[in-house]
Steps between C-alpha positions, in 0.01 A plus 500: 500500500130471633291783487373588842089674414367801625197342630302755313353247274402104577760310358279293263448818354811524372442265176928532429749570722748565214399706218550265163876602344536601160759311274844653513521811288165547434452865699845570366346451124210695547688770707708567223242571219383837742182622510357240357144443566368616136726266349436217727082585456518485163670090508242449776234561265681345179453160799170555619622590819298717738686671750565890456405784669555888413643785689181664501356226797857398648672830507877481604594710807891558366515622097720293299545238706479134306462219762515119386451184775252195588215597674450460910154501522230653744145515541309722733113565601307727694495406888156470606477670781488874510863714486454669731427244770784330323729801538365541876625164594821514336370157280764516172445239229729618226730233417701643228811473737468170491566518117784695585638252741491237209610678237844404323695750306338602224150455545224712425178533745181514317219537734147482394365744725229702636435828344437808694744436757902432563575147397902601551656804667807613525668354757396160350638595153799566674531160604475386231775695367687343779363195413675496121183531358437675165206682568138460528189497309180559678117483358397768808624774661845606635617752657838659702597557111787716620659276681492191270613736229819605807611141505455427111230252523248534206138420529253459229168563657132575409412786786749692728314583844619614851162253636673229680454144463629370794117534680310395138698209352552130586795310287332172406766284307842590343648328195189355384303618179408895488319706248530819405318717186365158396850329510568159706874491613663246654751508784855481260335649244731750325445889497609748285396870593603879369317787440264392244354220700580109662515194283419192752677236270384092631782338648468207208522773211765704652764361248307476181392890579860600544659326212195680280573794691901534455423437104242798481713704689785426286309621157438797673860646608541409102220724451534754695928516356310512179289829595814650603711434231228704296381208324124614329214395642424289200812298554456428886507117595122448534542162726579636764 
């Protein structure tokens, strides 16, 4: 079915109007190794892949929550003219709803976004829940916390503010390229996010990651049965 826009954004902003899919049971794969993101780091590095981001900069907004998707893209700037003249005549620019609108079940929002302000509130995250979305993860402020936390939507975010953003940000183009900390992602690009941090994995290397991934993980379950079965320290499996 055609998606009917917003009108928030110019339509040759919008590079995709479907998010890239992932092949079939590759969420489900990296779903099931947990919290993953050390393990998947580590194989990122073993590749010479740059792509991670710690807990520390991203921090989630729901504990223990593990989130894994391809990446809906967004990237905002400062509007030029003053907020409060903005805010005076009503002038909103945020386009994240538009995201929203095109999102497929699944997907994870990652919005490059202005810090200092609200790049997503709650009534948006709740749209996304709506939406089927997996959560968010936002370079920039959020805020409405409590509520996205009501409706079980996690965001990973840099700041948490009650500034709005509706009067200081213009959405300039969704599912294109984005960076964040230093990292380029790509609209399909697959995420991987828990409490230590986000792995932004390239669409191309999703596969190779995982299968290095699910092996790694595997030697350590065989590890950690080791430890407690009381095997000595001396005798642990060291490749894992």
């Amino acid at each position: 079915m055609e998606k009917k826009l917003t009108g928030k954004i110019a339509p040759d902003r919008i590079r995709l109007m479907e998010t890239p899919r992932p092949p079939r049971g590759l969420v489900e794969r990296f779903q099931a190794l947990g919290d993953a993101t050390g393990i998947v780091s580590d194989v990122m590095d073993s590749l010479g892949i740059t792509g991670i981001v710690g807990a520390s900069l991203l921090k989630p907004t729901i504990a223990g929550t593990c989130i894994v998707g391809p990446a809906l893209t967004v990237r905002n700037t400062v509007q030029r003219e003053h907020p409060y003249e903005t805010a005076k005549a009503k002038v909103n620019k945020m386009a994240e709803f538009e995201a929203h609108n095109l999102a497929q079940e699944g997907d994870i929002v990652v919005i490059q976004g202005v810090a200092g302000v609200s790049n997503m509130g709650g009534i948006s995250s709740q749209t996304g829940k709506r939406q089927g979305e997996a959560g968010a993860i936002v370079s920039g402020g959020i805020r409405d916390v409590a509520h996205s936390r009501s409706v079980n939507y996690p965001v990973w975010a840099s700041e948490i503010t009650p500034v709005t953003g509706k009067s200081r940000i213009e959405t300039v183009e969704i599912n294109g390229d984005i960076e964040i900390a230093g990292v380029r992602i790509s609209a399909g690009d697959i995420v991987v996010a828990d409490d230590t941090g986000v792995c932004f994995i390239p669409r191309a290397r999703a596969e190779e990651v995982l299968a290095l991934a699910e092996r790694k993980h595997e030697l350590e379950v065989i590890k950690c049965a080791a430890l407690d079965s009381g095997t000595s320290v001396a005798d642990l499996p060291t490749n894992a």
